[in-house]
Amino acid sequence: MPTPNEKVYAMSFAKVYPLLVNKAVKKGRTAAEVDQVTSWLTGYSPQQIAAAAASEITYGDFFRSAPALNPARALVTGTICGVRVETIEEPLMRDIRCLDKLVDELAKGRPMEKILRKA
């Protein structure tokens, strides 16, 4: 039986990405801002993010294939889905939850310069 993490990793990026965008857009932010935080975290360009969203790539593989995970992602802390990001042991799940946290901060109206932590 797959673990909860494996279920998340197997989800389609094409299904998850619109949910992230909708969460931000509902709160007055833009898809471009979601792309900006995703690019900051993963190193993908907005064009690469769009291509991934139109492909069959899984959420796990989207992160496994990330061109340049930002070392400053270690500065992303706080709670998402009731779990403290900084206490997540598995690196892949921690990176996925970092993106959730960044989009959550975006949706809550946090200024972009604060969301994109500087190391």
Coordinates of C-alpha atoms in Angstrom, one line a residue:
M1 CA 0.0 0.0 0.0
P2 CA 1.5 3.4 -0.9
T3 CA 2.5 5.7 1.8
P4 CA 0.8 9.2 2.0
N5 CA 4.0 10.7 0.7
E6 CA 4.1 8.4 -2.3
K7 CA 0.5 9.3 -3.1
V8 CA 1.6 13.0 -3.2
Y9 CA 4.6 12.3 -5.3
A10 CA 2.5 10.3 -7.8
M11 CA -0.1 13.1 -8.2
S12 CA 0.0 14.9 -11.6
F13 CA 1.7 18.3 -11.6
A14 CA -1.0 19.3 -14.2
K15 CA -3.7 18.7 -11.5
V16 CA -1.8 20.3 -8.6
Y17 CA -0.5 23.5 -10.3
P18 CA -4.0 24.9 -11.1
L19 CA -4.9 24.4 -7.4
L20 CA -1.9 26.5 -6.4
V21 CA -2.7 29.2 -8.9
N22 CA -6.4 29.3 -7.9
K23 CA -5.5 29.6 -4.2
A24 CA -3.5 32.7 -5.0
V25 CA -5.8 34.2 -7.6
K26 CA -8.8 33.9 -5.2
K27 CA -6.9 36.2 -2.8
G28 CA -6.1 38.8 -5.5
R29 CA -2.6 37.5 -6.5
T30 CA -1.6 36.4 -10.0
A31 CA -0.6 33.2 -11.8
A32 CA 2.7 35.1 -12.7
E33 CA 3.4 35.5 -8.9
V34 CA 2.8 31.8 -8.4
D35 CA 5.3 31.2 -11.2
Q36 CA 7.7 33.6 -9.6
V37 CA 7.7 31.8 -6.3
T38 CA 7.9 28.4 -8.0
S39 CA 10.8 29.6 -10.1
W40 CA 12.6 30.9 -7.0
L41 CA 12.2 27.6 -5.3
T42 CA 12.9 25.2 -8.2
G43 CA 14.9 27.1 -10.8
Y44 CA 12.3 26.4 -13.5
S45 CA 11.5 29.2 -15.9
P46 CA 7.9 30.3 -16.2
Q47 CA 7.9 28.6 -19.7
Q48 CA 9.2 25.3 -18.2
I49 CA 6.5 25.5 -15.4
A50 CA 3.9 25.9 -18.2
A51 CA 5.3 23.0 -20.1
A52 CA 5.3 20.8 -17.0
A53 CA 1.7 21.8 -16.3
A54 CA 0.8 20.7 -19.8
S55 CA 2.7 17.4 -19.5
E56 CA 2.2 14.1 -17.7
I57 CA 5.0 14.8 -15.1
T58 CA 4.2 13.8 -11.5
Y59 CA 4.5 16.2 -8.7
G60 CA 7.4 14.2 -7.3
D61 CA 9.3 14.2 -10.6
F62 CA 8.7 17.9 -11.0
F63 CA 10.8 18.5 -7.9
R64 CA 13.2 15.6 -8.5
S65 CA 14.0 17.2 -12.0
A66 CA 14.2 20.8 -10.7
P67 CA 17.0 22.6 -12.4
A68 CA 18.3 24.4 -9.3
L69 CA 16.6 24.1 -5.9
N70 CA 17.2 27.3 -4.1
P71 CA 19.5 26.9 -1.1
A72 CA 17.5 29.6 0.7
R73 CA 14.5 27.3 0.8
A74 CA 15.9 26.2 4.2
L75 CA 14.7 29.6 5.4
V76 CA 11.1 28.7 4.7
T77 CA 9.5 27.9 8.0
G78 CA 6.1 27.8 9.5
T79 CA 3.0 25.5 9.4
I80 CA 1.3 24.2 6.4
C81 CA -1.5 21.6 6.7
G82 CA -0.8 21.4 10.4
V83 CA 2.8 20.4 10.0
R84 CA 5.9 22.6 10.6
V85 CA 7.8 22.7 7.3
E86 CA 11.2 22.8 9.0
T87 CA 10.5 19.5 10.9
I88 CA 9.7 17.4 7.8
E89 CA 12.3 14.7 7.6
E90 CA 12.0 13.6 3.9
P91 CA 13.7 16.2 1.7
L92 CA 11.4 15.8 -1.3
M93 CA 8.3 16.2 0.9
R94 CA 9.9 19.2 2.6
D95 CA 10.5 20.9 -0.8
I96 CA 6.9 20.2 -1.9
R97 CA 5.6 21.7 1.4
C98 CA 7.9 24.7 0.9
L99 CA 6.0 25.5 -2.3
D100 CA 2.7 25.1 -0.5
K101 CA 3.9 27.5 2.2
L102 CA 5.2 30.0 -0.4
V103 CA 1.8 30.0 -2.2
D104 CA 0.0 30.2 1.1
E105 CA 2.1 33.3 2.1
L106 CA 1.3 34.8 -1.3
A107 CA -2.4 34.2 -0.8
K108 CA -2.2 35.8 2.6
G109 CA -0.9 39.0 1.0
R110 CA 2.7 38.8 2.2
P111 CA 5.0 41.1 0.2
M112 CA 7.0 39.2 -2.5
E113 CA 10.3 40.4 -1.1
K114 CA 9.5 38.7 2.2
I115 CA 8.3 35.5 0.5
L116 CA 11.5 35.2 -1.6
R117 CA 13.8 34.9 1.4
K118 CA 17.3 36.1 1.0
A119 CA 20.0 33.8 2.3

